[in-house]
């Protein structure tokens, strides 16, 4: 067990996906620029994609020989036709099921379909095929729809997606699962739920957030030999613990508690003491030198719960702290309002979460000294819109939040997004076990501790997100259901010390 833990922390398990994330239009630009530079047409990339899919399927499902390849009307379908032709060369006889007759296709997709037919292959139109009468497949390839999906799927496409999802076989999605908006991560009415996805050229930003996390399954990427031009800036970047852990260097031997920062956390109203305690404990475990809690006076001393946590009365010596956290368990009564109003204008770094954000929504202001960590509901209140509007395009939402309120904004959720006004980072670590009380309080405490130790607001937020998500993934080894926020605390300490 110890070796498994050590390997997970050191990043020996698995590899990190490519960091740049792209919008669909950027991928098309990369393809066109590559074709001009290499002096060839884009059909060469379709041929490479088909070859990559053949190798990928053979590697992950070597025993599967009854392939059903669902092909759509565009270039995604063209990739499927090339795959079918190459598979036939090695002795397989894939069943190609088309959403549109080959004669109605155009461009590279038509060329790929023609070459498949010329090689002796045949095409079955999905509307004319009685699938229940056939031998069930042992591998399904989803080559229906690619990056051009921006409106809800038609009834016929929705039916095909339902058919794919209903087959008792692994599903390989070509480039991205059909029905997924590559830019926003939203399902356009229906979504193929793939076992694995092989993406091409680069990872599309929508694959790692919102509905994308349920659709892609295990994700890999093949560049097909296309390298981004220096002048094309990715839409976002993917961050994870293995990529950032080298920033967590050992402390100087002369370090002392004062040099590791002082943090004041304000919250813990009546009935909500647990929130501020979790934030304080995470702050300690993430390395802050001194941590003081200011909670509702009716609560007992926090030293009775954790001796290393200090207590303080509201309004007394608050300049003592370089970093302040306002919100965990703060409440929306008069006591909570007074604490918020007193500290929101304070000097130094500030982390706002939970009811701190709800108070901010009632009186919007723009500041550059804070980190805001809203979940979609809080984000909707901050922007005066619905949760559905936030989730419809999380990238646009986090950018709007940052422009309106300043500082650094972390929009929590599946595929958390961080915007500092210069770039958007996406952390796709974490798991459904985090859908329980107190997880956000831990995140606030971790970010505050990193701020106190000298990281910039942008880097502290990014580091905090990956430590938080990685700790949850390690804790989830014992099961996601029933995982508690406090289960992450031992892992937080291990993760902020990767080289020790």
Tab-separated table of C-alpha atoms in Angstrom:
chain	number	residue	atom	x	y	z
A	1	UNK	CA	0.000	0.000	0.000
A	2	UNK	CA	2.822	2.400	0.854
A	3	UNK	CA	4.423	1.864	-2.550
A	4	UNK	CA	1.137	2.578	-4.319
A	5	UNK	CA	0.795	5.827	-2.397
A	6	UNK	CA	4.362	6.876	-3.118
A	7	UNK	CA	4.012	6.098	-6.819
A	8	UNK	CA	0.800	8.093	-7.053
A	9	UNK	CA	2.365	11.119	-5.389
A	10	UNK	CA	5.522	10.986	-7.498
A	11	UNK	CA	3.492	10.849	-10.704
A	12	UNK	CA	4.655	7.386	-11.741
A	13	UNK	CA	1.105	6.239	-12.411
A	14	UNK	CA	-0.021	7.316	-15.860
A	15	UNK	CA	1.120	10.311	-17.855
A	16	UNK	CA	-0.114	13.863	-18.094
A	17	UNK	CA	-2.061	14.869	-21.183
A	18	UNK	CA	-0.794	17.669	-23.377
A	19	UNK	CA	-1.278	20.999	-21.621
A	20	UNK	CA	-2.681	23.309	-24.375
A	21	UNK	CA	-6.448	23.301	-24.885
A	22	UNK	CA	-7.987	24.525	-28.110
A	23	UNK	CA	-11.252	25.733	-29.553
A	24	UNK	CA	-12.600	23.919	-32.601
A	25	UNK	CA	-11.870	26.810	-34.952
A	26	UNK	CA	-8.261	26.873	-33.784
A	27	UNK	CA	-7.880	23.182	-34.619
A	28	UNK	CA	-9.174	23.844	-38.121
A	29	UNK	CA	-6.675	26.688	-38.449
A	30	UNK	CA	-3.855	24.399	-37.360
A	31	UNK	CA	-4.882	21.826	-39.960
A	32	UNK	CA	-4.998	24.380	-42.770
A	33	UNK	CA	-1.674	25.961	-41.846
A	34	UNK	CA	-0.050	22.545	-41.645
A	35	UNK	CA	-1.368	21.584	-45.091
A	36	UNK	CA	-0.008	24.783	-46.652
A	37	UNK	CA	3.340	24.383	-44.925
A	38	UNK	CA	3.698	20.742	-45.949
A	39	UNK	CA	2.380	21.277	-49.456
A	40	UNK	CA	-0.330	18.617	-49.238
A	41	UNK	CA	-4.072	18.439	-48.753
A	42	UNK	CA	-5.924	17.747	-45.522
A	43	UNK	CA	-6.878	14.254	-46.699
A	44	UNK	CA	-3.407	13.225	-45.565
A	45	UNK	CA	-4.480	14.033	-42.001
A	46	UNK	CA	-7.616	11.921	-42.437
A	47	UNK	CA	-5.439	9.030	-43.577
A	48	UNK	CA	-3.188	9.481	-40.554
A	49	UNK	CA	-6.215	9.621	-38.265
A	50	UNK	CA	-7.520	6.328	-39.636
A	51	UNK	CA	-4.125	4.686	-39.142
A	52	UNK	CA	-3.882	6.052	-35.600
A	53	UNK	CA	-7.340	4.684	-34.788
A	54	UNK	CA	-6.417	1.254	-36.127
A	55	UNK	CA	-3.326	1.077	-33.922
A	56	UNK	CA	-5.207	2.443	-30.932
A	57	UNK	CA	-8.086	-0.017	-31.223
A	58	UNK	CA	-5.692	-2.910	-31.751
A	59	UNK	CA	-3.728	-1.940	-28.665
A	60	UNK	CA	-6.667	-1.510	-26.292
A	61	UNK	CA	-9.006	-4.182	-27.661
A	62	UNK	CA	-6.741	-6.782	-29.307
A	63	UNK	CA	-9.300	-9.592	-28.964
A	64	UNK	CA	-12.142	-7.696	-30.595
A	65	UNK	CA	-12.905	-8.594	-34.191
A	66	UNK	CA	-16.539	-7.660	-34.731
A	67	UNK	CA	-16.401	-3.900	-35.174
A	68	UNK	CA	-19.384	-1.668	-35.843
A	69	UNK	CA	-18.268	1.689	-37.215
A	70	UNK	CA	-20.943	4.396	-37.148
A	71	UNK	CA	-20.053	7.078	-39.699
A	72	UNK	CA	-21.573	10.522	-40.023
A	73	UNK	CA	-21.852	13.044	-42.858
A	74	UNK	CA	-18.635	15.015	-42.237
A	75	UNK	CA	-14.918	14.569	-41.750
A	76	UNK	CA	-15.439	12.607	-38.542
A	77	UNK	CA	-17.248	10.059	-40.667
A	78	UNK	CA	-14.386	10.244	-43.160
A	79	UNK	CA	-11.995	9.135	-40.416
A	80	UNK	CA	-14.315	6.183	-39.833
A	81	UNK	CA	-14.274	5.180	-43.507
A	82	UNK	CA	-10.463	5.275	-43.573
A	83	UNK	CA	-10.361	3.154	-40.427
A	84	UNK	CA	-12.720	0.630	-42.007
A	85	UNK	CA	-10.557	0.371	-45.142
A	86	UNK	CA	-7.363	-0.117	-43.147
A	87	UNK	CA	-9.028	-2.644	-40.850
A	88	UNK	CA	-10.119	-4.668	-43.860
A	89	UNK	CA	-6.500	-4.832	-44.999
A	90	UNK	CA	-5.536	-6.707	-41.843
A	91	UNK	CA	-8.337	-9.215	-42.159
A	92	UNK	CA	-11.204	-7.620	-40.280
A	93	UNK	CA	-14.636	-7.109	-41.799
A	94	UNK	CA	-16.077	-4.102	-39.969
A	95	UNK	CA	-19.734	-3.251	-40.350
A	96	UNK	CA	-19.958	0.343	-41.557
A	97	UNK	CA	-23.260	1.939	-40.518
A	98	UNK	CA	-23.884	5.300	-42.145
A	99	UNK	CA	-26.141	8.168	-41.134
A	100	UNK	CA	-26.015	9.453	-44.729
A	101	UNK	CA	-25.519	7.726	-48.063
A	102	UNK	CA	-21.926	7.997	-49.377
A	103	UNK	CA	-23.164	9.586	-52.615
A	104	UNK	CA	-24.415	12.580	-50.605
A	105	UNK	CA	-21.067	13.290	-48.959
A	106	UNK	CA	-18.632	15.975	-50.073
A	107	UNK	CA	-14.945	16.824	-49.737
A	108	UNK	CA	-12.537	14.560	-47.877
A	109	UNK	CA	-15.393	12.526	-46.396
A	110	UNK	CA	-16.643	11.625	-49.897
A	111	UNK	CA	-13.135	10.641	-50.968
A	112	UNK	CA	-12.736	8.396	-47.918
A	113	UNK	CA	-16.108	6.745	-48.550
A	114	UNK	CA	-15.305	6.186	-52.225
A	115	UNK	CA	-11.989	4.555	-51.369
A	116	UNK	CA	-13.728	2.262	-48.887
A	117	UNK	CA	-16.235	1.185	-51.510
A	118	UNK	CA	-13.515	0.776	-54.144
A	119	UNK	CA	-11.649	-1.503	-51.753
A	120	UNK	CA	-14.642	-3.840	-51.659
A	121	UNK	CA	-16.315	-2.521	-48.577
A	122	UNK	CA	-20.015	-1.928	-48.234
A	123	UNK	CA	-22.131	0.584	-46.370
A	124	UNK	CA	-25.348	-0.049	-44.481
A	125	UNK	CA	-27.661	2.918	-43.949
A	126	UNK	CA	-28.768	3.005	-40.353
A	127	UNK	CA	-32.423	3.549	-41.321
A	128	UNK	CA	-32.426	0.402	-43.462
A	129	UNK	CA	-30.654	-1.905	-41.022
A	130	UNK	CA	-32.279	-4.148	-38.424
A	131	UNK	CA	-29.520	-4.130	-35.854
A	132	UNK	CA	-31.235	-6.609	-33.544
A	133	UNK	CA	-30.886	-9.332	-36.180
A	134	UNK	CA	-27.102	-9.001	-36.311
A	135	UNK	CA	-24.385	-10.566	-34.169
A	136	UNK	CA	-23.684	-7.960	-31.465
A	137	UNK	CA	-20.405	-6.056	-31.825
A	138	UNK	CA	-17.474	-6.428	-29.472
A	139	UNK	CA	-16.208	-2.922	-30.328
A	140	UNK	CA	-18.140	0.174	-31.434
A	141	UNK	CA	-16.442	3.111	-33.144
A	142	UNK	CA	-18.253	6.437	-32.909
A	143	UNK	CA	-17.345	8.420	-36.031
A	144	UNK	CA	-20.668	10.213	-36.309
A	145	UNK	CA	-20.048	13.859	-35.476
A	146	UNK	CA	-16.959	15.941	-34.842
A	147	UNK	CA	-16.136	19.452	-33.695
A	148	UNK	CA	-18.851	21.168	-35.709
A	149	UNK	CA	-21.701	20.387	-33.304
A	150	UNK	CA	-23.161	23.682	-32.026
A	151	UNK	CA	-26.928	23.048	-32.124
A	152	UNK	CA	-29.064	20.242	-30.676
A	153	UNK	CA	-28.868	16.966	-32.541
A	154	UNK	CA	-31.615	16.078	-34.969
A	155	UNK	CA	-34.097	13.357	-33.975
A	156	UNK	CA	-32.383	10.890	-36.305
A	157	UNK	CA	-28.926	11.596	-34.858
A	158	UNK	CA	-30.337	11.421	-31.344
A	159	UNK	CA	-31.692	7.970	-32.157
A	160	UNK	CA	-28.299	6.778	-33.434
A	161	UNK	CA	-26.574	8.085	-30.300
A	162	UNK	CA	-29.099	6.189	-28.166
A	163	UNK	CA	-28.378	3.060	-30.200
A	164	UNK	CA	-24.624	3.389	-29.594
A	165	UNK	CA	-25.117	3.948	-25.884
A	166	UNK	CA	-27.414	0.936	-25.701
A	167	UNK	CA	-24.945	-1.530	-27.199
A	168	UNK	CA	-23.194	-3.774	-24.694
A	169	UNK	CA	-19.716	-3.140	-26.055
A	170	UNK	CA	-16.827	-0.724	-25.469
A	171	UNK	CA	-17.048	2.488	-27.475
A	172	UNK	CA	-14.112	4.279	-29.089
A	173	UNK	CA	-14.955	7.889	-29.915
A	174	UNK	CA	-13.166	9.430	-32.884
A	175	UNK	CA	-11.731	12.853	-31.944
A	176	UNK	CA	-14.543	13.552	-29.448
A	177	UNK	CA	-17.841	11.902	-28.470
A	178	UNK	CA	-20.665	12.668	-30.871
A	179	UNK	CA	-23.036	15.312	-29.533
A	180	UNK	CA	-20.413	17.188	-27.514
A	181	UNK	CA	-19.849	20.893	-28.114
A	182	UNK	CA	-16.063	21.003	-28.406
A	183	UNK	CA	-15.846	24.593	-27.147
A	184	UNK	CA	-18.214	24.585	-24.168
A	185	UNK	CA	-18.352	20.947	-23.080
A	186	UNK	CA	-22.151	20.855	-23.231
A	187	UNK	CA	-24.100	17.936	-24.652
A	188	UNK	CA	-26.180	19.081	-27.586
A	189	UNK	CA	-29.283	17.151	-26.586
A	190	UNK	CA	-27.690	13.691	-26.727
A	191	UNK	CA	-24.152	12.488	-26.115
A	192	UNK	CA	-22.239	9.310	-26.851
A	193	UNK	CA	-20.725	7.958	-23.650
A	194	UNK	CA	-17.411	6.585	-24.840
A	195	UNK	CA	-15.159	4.093	-23.126
A	196	UNK	CA	-12.132	5.814	-24.612
A	197	UNK	CA	-11.621	8.813	-26.896
A	198	UNK	CA	-8.693	9.383	-29.236
A	199	UNK	CA	-8.534	13.094	-29.971
A	200	UNK	CA	-6.561	14.494	-32.906
A	201	UNK	CA	-4.209	17.469	-33.325
A	202	UNK	CA	-4.950	18.794	-29.830
A	203	UNK	CA	-7.316	18.463	-26.878
A	204	UNK	CA	-10.500	20.475	-27.335
A	205	UNK	CA	-11.266	22.562	-24.259
A	206	UNK	CA	-14.827	21.276	-23.874
A	207	UNK	CA	-13.680	17.692	-23.460
A	208	UNK	CA	-12.512	18.239	-19.887
A	209	UNK	CA	-15.394	20.110	-18.311
A	210	UNK	CA	-19.202	20.032	-17.968
A	211	UNK	CA	-20.729	17.097	-19.911
A	212	UNK	CA	-17.409	16.352	-21.542
A	213	UNK	CA	-16.153	14.559	-18.453
A	214	UNK	CA	-18.994	12.029	-18.778
A	215	UNK	CA	-18.661	11.579	-22.518
A	216	UNK	CA	-14.977	11.115	-23.280
A	217	UNK	CA	-14.152	8.220	-20.975
A	218	UNK	CA	-10.373	7.713	-20.932
A	219	UNK	CA	-8.783	10.376	-23.090
A	220	UNK	CA	-5.714	10.209	-25.303
A	221	UNK	CA	-4.449	12.514	-28.024
A	222	UNK	CA	-2.511	11.983	-31.245
A	223	UNK	CA	-1.081	15.110	-32.880
A	224	UNK	CA	-0.929	13.371	-36.302
A	225	UNK	CA	2.375	15.155	-36.753
A	226	UNK	CA	0.852	18.627	-36.595
A	227	UNK	CA	2.740	21.095	-34.431
A	228	UNK	CA	1.100	24.390	-33.403
A	229	UNK	CA	2.410	27.582	-34.953
A	230	UNK	CA	4.192	29.838	-32.515
A	231	UNK	CA	1.726	32.650	-33.138
A	232	UNK	CA	-1.404	30.665	-32.274
A	233	UNK	CA	-2.153	30.939	-28.568
A	234	UNK	CA	-4.192	28.096	-26.988
A	235	UNK	CA	-7.649	29.011	-25.732
A	236	UNK	CA	-6.818	27.555	-22.321
A	237	UNK	CA	-4.346	25.287	-20.589
A	238	UNK	CA	-4.791	22.067	-18.690
A	239	UNK	CA	-3.068	21.905	-15.327
A	240	UNK	CA	-2.541	18.960	-13.012
A	241	UNK	CA	-0.496	18.035	-9.995
A	242	UNK	CA	2.310	16.217	-11.870
A	243	UNK	CA	2.850	19.309	-14.039
A	244	UNK	CA	2.992	21.793	-11.136
A	245	UNK	CA	4.418	19.850	-8.199
A	246	UNK	CA	7.995	20.919	-8.999
A	247	UNK	CA	7.031	24.399	-7.753
A	248	UNK	CA	6.643	22.958	-4.250
A	249	UNK	CA	10.338	23.057	-3.450
A	250	UNK	CA	11.690	22.251	0.041
A	251	UNK	CA	11.786	25.092	2.530
A	252	UNK	CA	15.041	26.746	3.555
A	253	UNK	CA	16.500	25.136	6.661
A	254	UNK	CA	16.257	28.530	8.371
A	255	UNK	CA	12.492	28.815	7.863
A	256	UNK	CA	10.310	29.704	10.855
A	257	UNK	CA	6.576	30.047	11.426
A	258	UNK	CA	6.611	33.773	10.736
A	259	UNK	CA	8.220	33.283	7.348
A	260	UNK	CA	5.483	30.872	6.317
A	261	UNK	CA	2.697	33.385	6.704
A	262	UNK	CA	-0.185	34.310	8.977
A	263	UNK	CA	-3.777	33.608	7.923
A	264	UNK	CA	-7.036	34.806	9.469
A	265	UNK	CA	-10.182	32.859	8.560
A	266	UNK	CA	-13.576	34.407	9.304
A	267	UNK	CA	-16.807	32.422	9.324
A	268	UNK	CA	-18.308	29.635	11.396
A	269	UNK	CA	-21.677	31.164	12.224
A	270	UNK	CA	-24.241	29.357	14.365
A	271	UNK	CA	-24.546	25.754	13.266
A	272	UNK	CA	-21.718	26.109	10.715
A	273	UNK	CA	-18.573	25.785	12.800
A	274	UNK	CA	-17.431	22.795	10.770
A	275	UNK	CA	-16.874	24.899	7.639
A	276	UNK	CA	-14.367	27.268	9.217
A	277	UNK	CA	-12.631	24.428	11.054
A	278	UNK	CA	-12.109	22.495	7.820
A	279	UNK	CA	-10.743	25.597	6.111
A	280	UNK	CA	-8.390	26.212	9.022
A	281	UNK	CA	-7.166	22.625	9.129
A	282	UNK	CA	-6.508	22.628	5.383
A	283	UNK	CA	-4.625	25.891	5.778
A	284	UNK	CA	-2.384	24.307	8.418
A	285	UNK	CA	-1.831	21.132	6.406
A	286	UNK	CA	-0.966	23.167	3.305
A	287	UNK	CA	1.836	24.839	5.213
A	288	UNK	CA	0.717	28.184	6.655
A	289	UNK	CA	2.853	29.180	9.630
A	290	UNK	CA	0.108	30.566	11.873
A	291	UNK	CA	-3.659	30.229	11.476
A	292	UNK	CA	-6.306	32.068	13.470
A	293	UNK	CA	-10.062	31.569	13.280
A	294	UNK	CA	-12.693	34.184	13.970
A	295	UNK	CA	-16.039	32.451	14.404
A	296	UNK	CA	-19.352	33.196	16.086
A	297	UNK	CA	-18.759	33.964	19.783
A	298	UNK	CA	-21.222	31.264	20.864
A	299	UNK	CA	-18.796	28.555	19.743
A	300	UNK	CA	-16.151	27.180	22.039
A	301	UNK	CA	-12.411	27.608	21.611
A	302	UNK	CA	-11.085	25.957	18.469
A	303	UNK	CA	-8.048	24.754	20.439
A	304	UNK	CA	-10.317	22.122	21.938
A	305	UNK	CA	-10.686	20.652	18.438
A	306	UNK	CA	-7.200	21.342	17.038
A	307	UNK	CA	-4.612	22.797	19.430
A	308	UNK	CA	-2.602	24.409	16.635
A	309	UNK	CA	-5.531	26.611	15.575
A	310	UNK	CA	-5.741	29.959	17.328
A	311	UNK	CA	-8.934	31.831	18.151
A	312	UNK	CA	-9.594	35.524	17.849
A	313	UNK	CA	-12.449	37.903	18.490
A	314	UNK	CA	-13.955	39.826	15.616
A	315	UNK	CA	-12.338	43.190	15.027
A	316	UNK	CA	-9.267	42.587	17.207
A	317	UNK	CA	-5.773	42.740	15.656
A	318	UNK	CA	-6.944	41.756	12.186
A	319	UNK	CA	-3.932	43.483	10.600
A	320	UNK	CA	-1.887	40.666	12.107
A	321	UNK	CA	-2.627	38.464	9.100
A	322	UNK	CA	-1.156	38.849	5.602
A	323	UNK	CA	-3.960	36.708	4.156
A	324	UNK	CA	-7.623	36.626	5.082
A	325	UNK	CA	-10.350	34.129	4.175
A	326	UNK	CA	-13.959	35.283	4.442
A	327	UNK	CA	-16.947	33.065	3.896
A	328	UNK	CA	-16.830	29.437	5.106
A	329	UNK	CA	-19.903	29.116	7.303
A	330	UNK	CA	-20.210	32.912	7.493
A	331	UNK	CA	-23.980	32.998	7.197
A	332	UNK	CA	-26.233	35.725	5.849
A	333	UNK	CA	-27.483	37.194	9.116
A	334	UNK	CA	-26.372	40.418	10.752
A	335	UNK	CA	-23.267	38.876	12.317
A	336	UNK	CA	-22.152	37.571	8.932
A	337	UNK	CA	-22.839	40.902	7.259
A	338	UNK	CA	-20.765	42.829	9.790
A	339	UNK	CA	-17.777	40.493	9.366
A	340	UNK	CA	-17.967	40.720	5.594
A	341	UNK	CA	-18.282	44.503	5.483
A	342	UNK	CA	-15.346	44.944	7.852
A	343	UNK	CA	-12.952	42.677	5.968
A	344	UNK	CA	-13.868	43.036	2.291
A	345	UNK	CA	-11.952	46.313	2.079
A	346	UNK	CA	-9.011	45.132	4.165
A	347	UNK	CA	-5.448	45.360	2.897
A	348	UNK	CA	-3.558	42.288	1.832
A	349	UNK	CA	-4.592	39.127	0.035
A	350	UNK	CA	-8.182	37.983	0.436
A	351	UNK	CA	-9.981	34.735	-0.393
A	352	UNK	CA	-13.772	34.946	-0.727
A	353	UNK	CA	-15.890	31.806	-0.683
A	354	UNK	CA	-19.389	30.627	0.219
A	355	UNK	CA	-21.392	33.364	1.960
A	356	UNK	CA	-18.582	35.822	1.345
A	357	UNK	CA	-19.506	35.490	-2.330
A	358	UNK	CA	-23.211	35.753	-1.581
A	359	UNK	CA	-22.619	39.055	0.207
A	360	UNK	CA	-20.500	40.240	-2.717
A	361	UNK	CA	-23.339	39.436	-5.120
A	362	UNK	CA	-25.556	41.836	-3.159
A	363	UNK	CA	-23.033	44.655	-3.535
A	364	UNK	CA	-20.738	43.986	-6.527
A	365	UNK	CA	-17.299	45.581	-6.468
A	366	UNK	CA	-14.064	45.180	-8.414
A	367	UNK	CA	-10.803	44.446	-6.589
A	368	UNK	CA	-7.483	42.987	-7.650
A	369	UNK	CA	-6.341	41.670	-4.268
A	370	UNK	CA	-8.705	38.743	-3.993
A	371	UNK	CA	-9.340	35.180	-5.100
A	372	UNK	CA	-12.996	34.266	-5.649
A	373	UNK	CA	-13.977	30.572	-5.598
A	374	UNK	CA	-17.642	30.270	-6.623
A	375	UNK	CA	-19.523	27.104	-7.461
A	376	UNK	CA	-22.055	27.457	-10.334
A	377	UNK	CA	-24.858	28.603	-8.021
A	378	UNK	CA	-22.727	31.352	-6.492
A	379	UNK	CA	-21.429	32.288	-9.934
A	380	UNK	CA	-25.010	32.684	-11.165
A	381	UNK	CA	-25.800	35.043	-8.297
A	382	UNK	CA	-22.622	37.043	-8.969
A	383	UNK	CA	-23.548	37.476	-12.634
A	384	UNK	CA	-27.294	37.825	-12.141
A	385	UNK	CA	-28.147	34.867	-14.351
A	386	UNK	CA	-29.216	31.237	-14.016
A	387	UNK	CA	-27.081	28.216	-13.199
A	388	UNK	CA	-28.024	26.816	-16.607
A	389	UNK	CA	-26.505	29.887	-18.263
A	390	UNK	CA	-23.294	29.421	-16.287
A	391	UNK	CA	-23.046	25.764	-17.218
A	392	UNK	CA	-23.916	26.435	-20.880
A	393	UNK	CA	-20.447	27.938	-21.341
A	394	UNK	CA	-18.236	27.733	-18.280
A	395	UNK	CA	-15.291	29.306	-20.099
A	396	UNK	CA	-17.295	32.414	-20.946
A	397	UNK	CA	-18.704	32.531	-17.414
A	398	UNK	CA	-15.338	32.486	-15.635
A	399	UNK	CA	-14.021	35.190	-17.969
A	400	UNK	CA	-17.090	37.360	-17.281
A	401	UNK	CA	-16.668	36.901	-13.545
A	402	UNK	CA	-13.036	37.972	-13.687
A	403	UNK	CA	-13.769	41.038	-15.810
A	404	UNK	CA	-16.559	42.135	-13.505
A	405	UNK	CA	-14.953	41.462	-10.130
A	406	UNK	CA	-11.190	41.464	-10.775
A	407	UNK	CA	-8.530	39.373	-9.088
A	408	UNK	CA	-8.422	35.648	-9.763
A	409	UNK	CA	-11.604	33.599	-10.174
A	410	UNK	CA	-11.887	29.845	-9.736
A	411	UNK	CA	-15.172	28.442	-11.041
A	412	UNK	CA	-15.636	25.103	-9.312
A	413	UNK	CA	-17.213	22.036	-10.852
A	414	UNK	CA	-16.285	19.136	-13.081
A	415	UNK	CA	-13.277	20.635	-14.813
A	416	UNK	CA	-12.653	23.635	-12.532
A	417	UNK	CA	-11.653	26.795	-14.399
A	418	UNK	CA	-9.269	29.506	-13.229
A	419	UNK	CA	-9.102	32.937	-14.862
A	420	UNK	CA	-6.645	35.643	-13.859
A	421	UNK	CA	-7.433	38.032	-16.686
A	422	UNK	CA	-4.548	36.786	-18.819
A	423	UNK	CA	-5.296	33.099	-19.276
A	424	UNK	CA	-7.748	30.378	-18.377
A	425	UNK	CA	-6.507	27.193	-16.722
A	426	UNK	CA	-8.513	24.001	-16.392
A	427	UNK	CA	-7.993	21.472	-13.607
A	428	UNK	CA	-9.674	18.174	-14.423
A	429	UNK	CA	-8.486	16.333	-11.329
A	430	UNK	CA	-11.050	15.325	-8.719
A	431	UNK	CA	-13.991	12.937	-8.687
A	432	UNK	CA	-17.700	12.667	-7.769
A	433	UNK	CA	-16.798	11.843	-4.172
A	434	UNK	CA	-16.144	15.565	-3.762
A	435	UNK	CA	-19.878	16.232	-4.032
A	436	UNK	CA	-20.235	16.513	-0.266
A	437	UNK	CA	-20.106	19.249	2.340
A	438	UNK	CA	-16.836	20.920	3.255
A	439	UNK	CA	-14.818	20.304	0.090
A	440	UNK	CA	-14.901	23.960	-0.929
A	441	UNK	CA	-13.805	25.002	2.559
A	442	UNK	CA	-10.672	22.898	2.161
A	443	UNK	CA	-9.894	24.603	-1.146
A	444	UNK	CA	-10.138	28.068	0.404
A	445	UNK	CA	-7.780	27.037	3.179
A	446	UNK	CA	-5.235	25.551	0.772
A	447	UNK	CA	-5.201	28.634	-1.456
A	448	UNK	CA	-4.834	30.924	1.571
A	449	UNK	CA	-1.884	28.903	2.864
A	450	UNK	CA	-0.114	29.111	-0.484
A	451	UNK	CA	-0.729	32.860	-0.654
A	452	UNK	CA	0.727	33.199	2.836
A	453	UNK	CA	3.838	31.315	1.768
A	454	UNK	CA	4.521	33.760	-1.040
A	455	UNK	CA	2.940	32.433	-4.208
A	456	UNK	CA	1.137	34.930	-6.411
A	457	UNK	CA	-2.647	34.878	-6.423
A	458	UNK	CA	-2.716	33.228	-9.844
A	459	UNK	CA	-0.202	30.530	-8.976
A	460	UNK	CA	-1.603	29.913	-5.492
A	461	UNK	CA	-5.033	29.341	-7.014
A	462	UNK	CA	-3.726	26.995	-9.688
A	463	UNK	CA	-1.578	25.065	-7.211
A	464	UNK	CA	-4.444	24.968	-4.736
A	465	UNK	CA	-6.800	23.523	-7.327
A	466	UNK	CA	-4.472	20.685	-8.340
A	467	UNK	CA	-3.524	19.807	-4.756
A	468	UNK	CA	-7.199	19.757	-3.805
A	469	UNK	CA	-8.181	17.583	-6.768
A	470	UNK	CA	-5.230	15.220	-6.442
A	471	UNK	CA	-5.875	14.758	-2.715
A	472	UNK	CA	-9.476	13.849	-3.510
A	473	UNK	CA	-8.394	11.327	-6.131
A	474	UNK	CA	-6.002	9.674	-3.699
A	475	UNK	CA	-8.600	9.622	-0.939
A	476	UNK	CA	-11.118	8.097	-3.355
A	477	UNK	CA	-9.010	4.936	-3.629
A	478	UNK	CA	-11.150	3.631	-0.760
A	479	UNK	CA	-14.376	4.587	-2.539
A	480	UNK	CA	-16.056	7.768	-3.709
A	481	UNK	CA	-19.341	7.283	-1.894
A	482	UNK	CA	-19.024	8.315	1.713
A	483	UNK	CA	-15.769	10.206	1.193
A	484	UNK	CA	-15.512	13.091	3.656
A	485	UNK	CA	-13.735	16.390	3.259
A	486	UNK	CA	-11.606	15.552	6.296
A	487	UNK	CA	-10.383	12.422	4.471
A	488	UNK	CA	-8.324	14.717	2.252
A	489	UNK	CA	-6.328	16.344	5.057
A	490	UNK	CA	-3.531	13.737	5.354
A	491	UNK	CA	-3.107	13.755	1.582
A	492	UNK	CA	-2.849	17.545	1.446
A	493	UNK	CA	0.190	17.392	3.695
A	494	UNK	CA	1.799	14.689	1.551
A	495	UNK	CA	1.135	16.573	-1.670
A	496	UNK	CA	2.668	19.885	-0.557
A	497	UNK	CA	5.868	17.945	0.186
A	498	UNK	CA	6.471	16.040	-3.076
A	499	UNK	CA	10.249	15.919	-2.791
A	500	UNK	CA	10.550	14.988	0.876
